[in-house]
Coordinates of C-alpha atoms and ligand atoms in Angstrom, one line a residue:
X508 CA -41.1 -8.8 -191.7
X509 CA -39.3 -6.6 -190.7
X510 CA -40.7 -3.1 -188.9
X511 CA -37.8 -0.9 -189.8
X512 CA -35.7 -3.0 -192.7
X513 CA -32.1 -1.7 -193.0
X514 CA -30.3 -4.2 -195.5
X515 CA -32.2 -3.6 -198.0
X516 CA -31.1 -0.2 -197.1
X517 CA -27.5 -1.4 -197.3
X518 CA -27.8 -3.3 -200.5
X519 CA -28.5 0.1 -202.3
X520 CA -25.6 2.7 -201.0
X521 CA -23.0 -0.4 -200.5
X522 CA -20.2 0.8 -203.3
X523 CA -20.7 4.6 -201.9
X524 CA -20.2 3.3 -199.1
X525 CA -17.1 0.7 -198.9
X526 CA -15.2 3.6 -201.1
X527 CA -16.3 6.3 -197.9
X528 CA -15.1 3.5 -195.6
X529 CA -12.3 2.9 -196.8
X530 CA -11.2 6.0 -197.7
X531 CA -11.8 7.1 -193.6
X532 CA -9.4 4.0 -192.9
X533 CA -6.8 5.4 -194.7
X534 CA -7.2 8.9 -193.6
X535 CA -7.4 7.8 -190.0
X536 CA -8.8 10.7 -189.1
X537 CA -11.6 9.4 -187.4
X538 CA -12.2 11.8 -185.2
X539 CA -13.3 14.9 -186.5
X540 CA -12.2 14.7 -189.6
X541 CA -13.0 15.6 -193.4
X542 CA -16.1 13.7 -193.7
X543 CA -18.1 15.7 -191.1
X544 CA -17.1 19.5 -192.2
X545 CA -18.7 17.7 -195.6
X546 CA -21.5 16.1 -194.0
X547 CA -22.6 19.6 -191.9
X548 CA -21.9 21.6 -195.5
X549 CA -24.5 19.1 -197.3
X550 CA -26.4 19.2 -194.1
X551 CA -26.9 23.1 -193.5
X552 CA -27.4 23.3 -197.3
X553 CA -30.7 20.5 -197.7
X554 CA -32.1 22.1 -194.6
X555 CA -31.5 26.1 -195.9
X556 CA -29.7 27.0 -193.1
X557 CA -26.1 28.6 -192.7
X558 CA -24.3 26.2 -189.8
X559 CA -24.9 22.6 -189.0
X560 CA -23.1 21.1 -186.3
X561 CA -22.7 17.6 -186.1
X562 CA -22.7 15.7 -182.4
X563 CA -22.5 12.3 -180.9
X564 CA -26.2 11.8 -180.9
X565 CA -29.6 13.6 -180.5
X566 CA -29.7 13.4 -177.5
X567 CA -26.2 15.3 -177.0
X568 CA -27.7 17.3 -179.7
X569 CA -30.9 18.6 -177.7
X570 CA -28.4 19.5 -174.3
X571 CA -26.1 21.5 -176.7
X572 CA -29.2 23.3 -178.4
X573 CA -30.4 24.2 -174.5
X574 CA -26.7 25.1 -173.6
X575 CA -25.8 27.4 -175.9
X576 CA -29.3 29.2 -175.1
X577 CA -27.1 29.4 -171.3
X578 CA -30.6 27.6 -169.8
X579 CA -29.9 26.5 -166.1
X580 CA -31.5 25.8 -162.8
X581 CA -35.2 28.4 -162.4
X582 CA -35.5 28.0 -166.3
X583 CA -38.8 26.3 -167.2
X584 CA -39.1 25.2 -170.8
X585 CA -42.4 23.9 -172.3
X586 CA -42.4 21.3 -173.8
X587 CA -44.4 18.2 -174.7
X588 CA -45.7 15.0 -172.3
X589 CA -45.9 13.0 -175.7
X590 CA -42.4 12.4 -177.1
X591 CA -39.4 10.2 -176.4
X592 CA -38.1 10.8 -172.9
X593 CA -34.4 12.5 -173.8
X594 CA -36.8 15.4 -174.8
X595 CA -37.8 16.2 -171.6
X596 CA -34.2 14.6 -170.1
X597 CA -31.7 17.4 -171.8
X598 CA -34.0 20.1 -170.3
X599 CA -33.7 18.3 -166.8
X600 CA -29.7 17.3 -167.5
X601 CA -28.7 21.2 -167.6
X602 CA -31.1 22.0 -164.2
X603 CA -33.9 23.5 -165.8
X604 CA -37.4 22.8 -165.9
X605 CA -39.8 20.8 -168.6
X606 CA -43.5 22.4 -167.9
X607 CA -45.7 19.6 -169.7
X608 CA -48.5 20.6 -172.0
X609 CA -51.0 18.6 -173.9
X610 CA -51.0 18.1 -177.7
X611 CA -53.1 17.6 -180.1
X612 CA -54.8 14.5 -180.9
X613 CA -55.0 14.6 -184.4
X614 CA -51.4 15.8 -185.4
X615 CA -49.5 13.7 -182.2
X616 CA -47.5 17.2 -181.7
X617 CA -47.8 20.1 -178.6
X618 CA -51.4 22.3 -179.0
X619 CA -49.9 25.9 -179.4
X620 CA -53.1 27.6 -177.7
X621 CA -51.2 25.4 -174.0
X622 CA -48.2 26.4 -174.7
X623 CA -48.6 30.1 -174.5
X624 CA -51.4 28.9 -172.0
X625 CA -48.4 27.8 -169.4
X626 CA -45.8 31.1 -170.2
X627 CA -44.5 32.2 -166.8
X628 CA -41.6 35.2 -165.9
X629 CA -39.9 31.8 -165.8
X630 CA -40.2 30.5 -169.4
X631 CA -37.3 30.9 -171.3
X632 CA -37.7 28.4 -174.2
X633 CA -40.3 26.0 -175.8
X634 CA -39.0 22.6 -177.2
X635 CA -41.6 21.6 -179.4
X636 CA -41.3 17.6 -181.0
X637 CA -42.1 16.3 -184.9
X638 CA -43.3 13.4 -183.1
X639 CA -43.7 10.9 -185.6
X640 CA -42.7 12.6 -188.5
X641 CA -44.7 15.7 -188.9
X642 CA -43.1 19.3 -187.7
X643 CA -45.0 21.0 -185.3
X644 CA -46.9 23.7 -185.5
X645 CA -44.5 25.9 -186.0
X646 CA -45.6 29.2 -187.2
X647 CA -47.9 29.7 -184.3
X648 CA -45.1 28.4 -181.6
X649 CA -43.0 30.9 -183.5
X650 CA -45.1 33.7 -183.4
X651 CA -45.9 32.9 -179.6
X652 CA -42.5 32.5 -178.8
X653 CA -41.6 35.9 -181.1
X654 CA -44.5 37.8 -178.4
X655 CA -43.1 36.5 -175.0
X656 CA -39.6 36.8 -176.6
X657 CA -38.6 32.8 -176.2
X658 CA -36.1 30.9 -177.5
X659 CA -38.0 27.7 -180.0
X660 CA -35.9 24.4 -180.6
X661 CA -37.6 22.0 -182.7
X662 CA -37.0 18.0 -181.4
X663 CA -37.0 17.4 -185.1
X664 CA -35.6 14.0 -184.2
X665 CA -37.8 12.0 -186.3
X666 CA -39.3 14.5 -188.2
X667 CA -35.8 15.7 -190.1
X668 CA -36.7 15.6 -194.6
X669 CA -39.9 16.5 -193.6
X670 CA -41.2 20.6 -194.6
X671 CA -43.6 22.9 -192.8
X672 CA -45.2 25.2 -196.1
X673 CA -41.6 24.8 -198.3
X674 CA -39.5 24.9 -195.6
X675 CA -37.6 22.2 -194.2
X676 CA -37.7 20.4 -191.2
X677 CA -34.3 21.6 -188.8
X678 CA -34.6 25.2 -190.1
X679 CA -38.1 26.7 -188.9
X680 CA -37.0 28.2 -185.5
X681 CA -34.3 30.0 -183.5
X682 CA -32.3 26.4 -183.1
X683 CA -33.2 23.0 -185.0
X684 CA -32.0 19.3 -183.2
X685 CA -31.7 15.8 -185.0
X686 CA -31.3 12.5 -184.5
X687 CA -29.0 10.1 -187.0
X688 CA -30.1 7.6 -184.3
X689 CA -30.7 3.9 -187.0
X690 CA -33.9 3.6 -187.2
X691 CA -34.5 7.6 -187.9
X692 CA -35.2 8.5 -191.3
X693 CA -32.3 9.5 -191.6
X694 CA -29.9 7.4 -189.6
X695 CA -26.1 6.6 -189.5
X696 CA -24.8 2.9 -188.4
X697 CA -24.1 3.4 -184.5
X698 CA -25.3 7.8 -182.4
X699 CA -25.3 10.4 -183.9
X700 CA -27.1 13.9 -184.3
X701 CA -26.7 17.8 -185.4
X702 CA -27.8 20.9 -184.5
X703 CA -28.5 23.8 -186.9
X704 CA -29.2 27.3 -187.0
X705 CA -28.7 30.5 -188.3
X706 CA -27.5 32.3 -185.7
X707 CA -23.7 32.3 -186.1
X708 CA -22.7 33.6 -182.6
X709 CA -25.1 30.2 -181.7
X710 CA -22.9 28.4 -183.8
X711 CA -20.0 29.5 -182.6
X712 CA -20.8 27.8 -179.2
X713 CA -22.5 24.7 -179.7
X714 CA -19.2 24.3 -182.0
X715 CA -16.8 24.8 -178.6
X716 CA -19.7 23.2 -176.8
X717 CA -19.6 19.9 -178.5
X718 CA -15.8 19.8 -178.0
X719 CA -15.3 20.6 -174.1
X720 CA -16.0 24.2 -174.5
X721 CA -12.9 24.6 -176.0
X722 CA -12.7 28.5 -178.6
X723 CA -9.0 27.1 -179.5
X724 CA -6.5 24.2 -178.4
X725 CA -6.4 23.5 -174.6
X726 CA -8.1 27.1 -174.3
X727 CA -11.8 26.5 -172.6
X728 CA -14.2 29.4 -171.8
X729 CA -17.6 27.2 -170.8
X730 CA -18.4 23.5 -168.9
X731 CA -18.7 21.8 -172.4
X732 CA -19.4 17.4 -173.4
X733 CA -17.2 15.3 -175.5
X734 CA -20.0 15.4 -177.7
X735 CA -18.5 14.9 -181.9
X736 CA -19.6 12.5 -184.6
X737 CA -17.6 10.3 -185.7
X738 CA -16.1 10.3 -189.0
X739 CA -17.0 7.1 -189.4
X740 CA -20.8 7.8 -188.7
X741 CA -20.6 11.3 -191.4
X742 CA -19.1 8.8 -193.6
X743 CA -22.4 6.6 -193.2
X744 CA -24.8 10.2 -193.7
X745 CA -22.7 11.1 -196.6
X746 CA -23.5 7.6 -198.2
X747 CA -26.8 7.5 -197.5
X748 CA -28.5 11.3 -198.0
X749 CA -27.3 10.0 -201.6
X750 CA -30.6 8.5 -201.4
X751 CA -32.3 10.1 -199.2
X752 CA -35.0 12.3 -201.1
X753 CA -36.1 8.5 -202.7
X754 CA -36.3 7.7 -199.7
X755 CA -38.3 10.3 -198.2
X756 CA -40.8 10.2 -201.5
X757 CA -40.6 6.3 -200.9
X758 CA -42.4 6.1 -197.5
X759 CA -45.0 8.5 -198.4
X760 CA -46.0 6.5 -200.8
X761 CA -46.2 3.6 -198.4
X762 CA -48.0 6.3 -196.2
X763 CA -50.9 6.7 -198.6
X764 CA -51.1 3.0 -199.3
X765 CA -51.8 2.4 -196.0
X766 CA -53.9 5.2 -195.6
X767 CA -56.0 4.1 -198.4
X768 CA -56.2 1.0 -197.1
X769 CA -57.0 1.3 -193.3
X770 CA -58.7 4.6 -193.4
X771 CA -62.4 3.0 -192.7
X772 CA -60.7 0.0 -190.1
X773 CA -58.7 3.0 -188.1
X774 CA -57.6 6.8 -187.2
X775 CA -55.1 6.6 -189.6
X776 CA -52.2 9.6 -189.2
X777 CA -53.7 13.8 -189.9
X778 CA -51.3 16.0 -191.7
X779 CA -51.7 20.0 -190.6
X780 CA -52.2 22.1 -193.3
X781 CA -48.9 22.8 -195.0
X782 CA -47.2 19.5 -193.5
X783 CA -44.7 17.0 -195.6
X784 CA -44.4 14.3 -193.2
X785 CA -41.7 12.1 -193.4
X786 CA -43.3 8.8 -191.8
X787 CA -40.7 7.7 -189.6
X788 CA -43.5 5.3 -188.2
X789 CA -46.9 5.5 -189.2
X790 CA -49.1 5.8 -186.4
X791 CA -52.6 5.0 -185.8
X792 CA -55.1 5.4 -183.1
X793 CA -57.5 2.1 -182.4
X794 CA -59.5 0.7 -179.1
X795 CA -58.2 -2.3 -178.2
X796 CA -54.9 -2.0 -178.9
X797 CA -53.0 -4.4 -176.5
X798 CA -55.3 -6.9 -178.1
X799 CA -54.5 -6.2 -181.5
X800 CA -50.8 -6.1 -181.6
X801 CA -50.8 -8.9 -179.5
X802 CA -52.5 -10.9 -182.2
X803 CA -50.5 -9.0 -184.4
X804 CA -47.5 -10.8 -182.7
X805 CA -48.9 -13.6 -183.4
X806 CA -49.4 -13.5 -187.6
X807 CA -45.7 -12.2 -187.4
X808 CA -46.2 -9.0 -187.9
X809 CA -43.8 -6.5 -185.9
X810 CA -45.5 -3.2 -184.4
X811 CA -44.6 -0.8 -182.3
X812 CA -46.2 1.5 -179.1
X813 CA -44.4 4.8 -179.2
X814 CA -45.4 5.9 -176.1
X815 CA -47.1 3.6 -173.7
X816 CA -46.3 6.3 -171.1
X817 CA -46.3 9.9 -171.0
X818 CA -43.4 11.3 -169.4
X819 CA -45.1 13.5 -166.7
X820 CA -46.1 10.4 -165.8
X821 CA -42.9 8.9 -165.4
X822 CA -41.2 8.9 -161.8
X823 CA -37.8 11.5 -162.4
X824 CA -40.7 13.6 -164.4
X825 CA -44.0 13.1 -162.2
X826 CA -46.1 16.1 -162.5
X827 CA -49.9 16.3 -162.0
X828 CA -50.4 18.8 -164.7
X829 CA -53.5 17.5 -166.5
X830 CA -52.6 16.2 -170.2
X831 CA -55.6 14.3 -171.3
X832 CA -54.8 14.2 -175.1
X833 CA -51.6 12.5 -174.2
X834 CA -52.9 10.0 -172.2
X835 CA -55.9 8.8 -174.1
X836 CA -53.1 8.4 -176.8
X837 CA -50.9 6.2 -174.8
X838 CA -53.5 3.8 -174.8
X839 CA -54.3 3.9 -177.9
X840 CA -51.2 4.9 -181.1
X841 CA -50.3 1.6 -182.0
X842 CA -46.9 2.5 -184.9
X843 CA -46.9 -0.4 -187.9
X844 CA -44.0 -1.4 -190.2
X845 CA -42.7 2.0 -192.3
X846 CA -39.9 2.1 -193.9
X847 CA -39.0 3.3 -197.8
X848 CA -37.9 -0.5 -198.8
X849 CA -41.5 -2.1 -197.9
X850 CA -42.9 -4.3 -200.8
X851 CA -46.8 -4.0 -201.6
X852 CA -47.0 -7.4 -200.7
X853 CA -46.3 -6.8 -197.2
X854 CA -48.1 -3.6 -196.9
X855 CA -50.9 -6.0 -197.3
X856 CA -50.3 -8.4 -195.4
X857 CA -50.4 -5.6 -192.6
X858 CA -53.8 -4.3 -193.7
X859 CA -56.0 -7.6 -194.3
X860 CA -54.1 -8.7 -190.4
X861 CA -55.3 -5.7 -188.9
X862 CA -58.6 -6.3 -190.9
X863 CA -58.9 -8.7 -189.3
X864 CA -58.1 -8.0 -185.7
X865 CA -60.1 -5.3 -185.7
X866 CA -64.0 -5.5 -185.2
Ligands
PLP804 C1 -35.4 9.5 -181.3 C2 -35.5 10.9 -180.0 C3 -34.1 11.5 -179.3 C4 -32.9 10.8 -179.2 O1 -31.8 11.1 -180.3 P1 -31.0 9.6 -179.8 O2 -30.1 10.1 -181.4 O3 -31.0 8.7 -180.0 O4 -29.9 10.2 -178.3 C5 -34.3 12.6 -178.8 N1 -36.3 12.8 -179.4 C6 -36.9 12.2 -179.9 C7 -38.8 12.5 -180.2 C8 -36.6 10.9 -180.5 O5 -37.1 10.5 -181.2

C-alpha cells in the first residue's frame, strides 16, 4: 500500500498528459510557454479571483507574495509554528520576523484570538496555513486584519481545492499561495506553485518579481527572483485539472469512511463550520503515536508524522513563545494513507490494523 499513490492517477490522465507534453516538446517554448498562461487563466477561474501568478514552487510563491507586500527587516508577520518549514522560511528570507502564535487543537490551524493578542506596532501581515487541507479561520482573521490594517496571506499549499463558506481556498484574502509539489492535492511532476490575488497592482508586481523584477525586457525596477513555473509543469497541471474536482470528491469520500470506522478509537479530524477540507492529509491524534506508527509499519501500512517538531522549537526559528497546543499536537498526530485512489479494501486494512494496535 502506498501513502500517496500517483500511479493510479497517471493511468487515468495518460492520454491527455501525453498529448499536452507532446505539444510542449513540439513548440519548445519551455519558459513561459502558452501552457503557463492557459493554466493561470484556468486556475484563476477555479479559485474565482482575477489573477493567478504561477511560480517555481510553493516556497518561492510564498516569498514572492511577501516581497510583493514589500516586507523586510523590522516587520513582523504572525504565523503558526505547526506547519511545514517553508511558511516561516519565506518570512525570514525577506528579512522580516515570524511571530509564532498557537493553533486550535481541533482544527490544527492558527487561533484567531491568539493572533490579535500578538499584534504590535511592527506587525504587517498575518500568514495563516490551511493545514492538512482545511482552510484557516479566515473570517475572523480577515476581520482582525482589517481593524489593524494588516495584509493576510493564506498559505494554501495543502488546501487548494478546499472551500470556506462556499468560497475557494486561495481566494479568501489579499493573497493566496499554493504549491504543486507532487504530493499536494493538485501536484505537478516536479516543483511548482502559484499566488492568487484580486489586486491588479499586486499581480503586476508578482509577475515582475518572479522574472528577476523585470517590467519590460531588460529593464528592472526592483530586485526579483528566477521563480517561473516550467511550461512542462503547466502542461502536467492542465492534464490533472480535468480530474481534479472528481479527485477532491474522492478524497472527501475516503475521509468520511475513515471517520465512520475510526471515530471510536482515535481522535479524527474536526471540520470547522462552513469548511470543506480537501484532505491533503487525513490526520488523527492518539496517545502512544510512535508505538502505533511502528506497529502499523510492521503491518506494511505507511503513515507519516506532520510535524514532529514545531518550528519555534527548531534552531533557525527558536522562540520561547508558549504554544502548548502545537507542542501537544507534534507529539500526537499521525497521518494515514490518503489519496483519491485508495480502495475500500486498502482502507479497511488500515482501519483494522489501527484497531488492533490502539488499545
Ligand atoms: C508544501 C508546503 C509549502 C511549500 O511548498 P513547496 O512547493 O514544496 O515549496 C509551504 N507551506 C506548506 C504548509 C506546505 O505544506
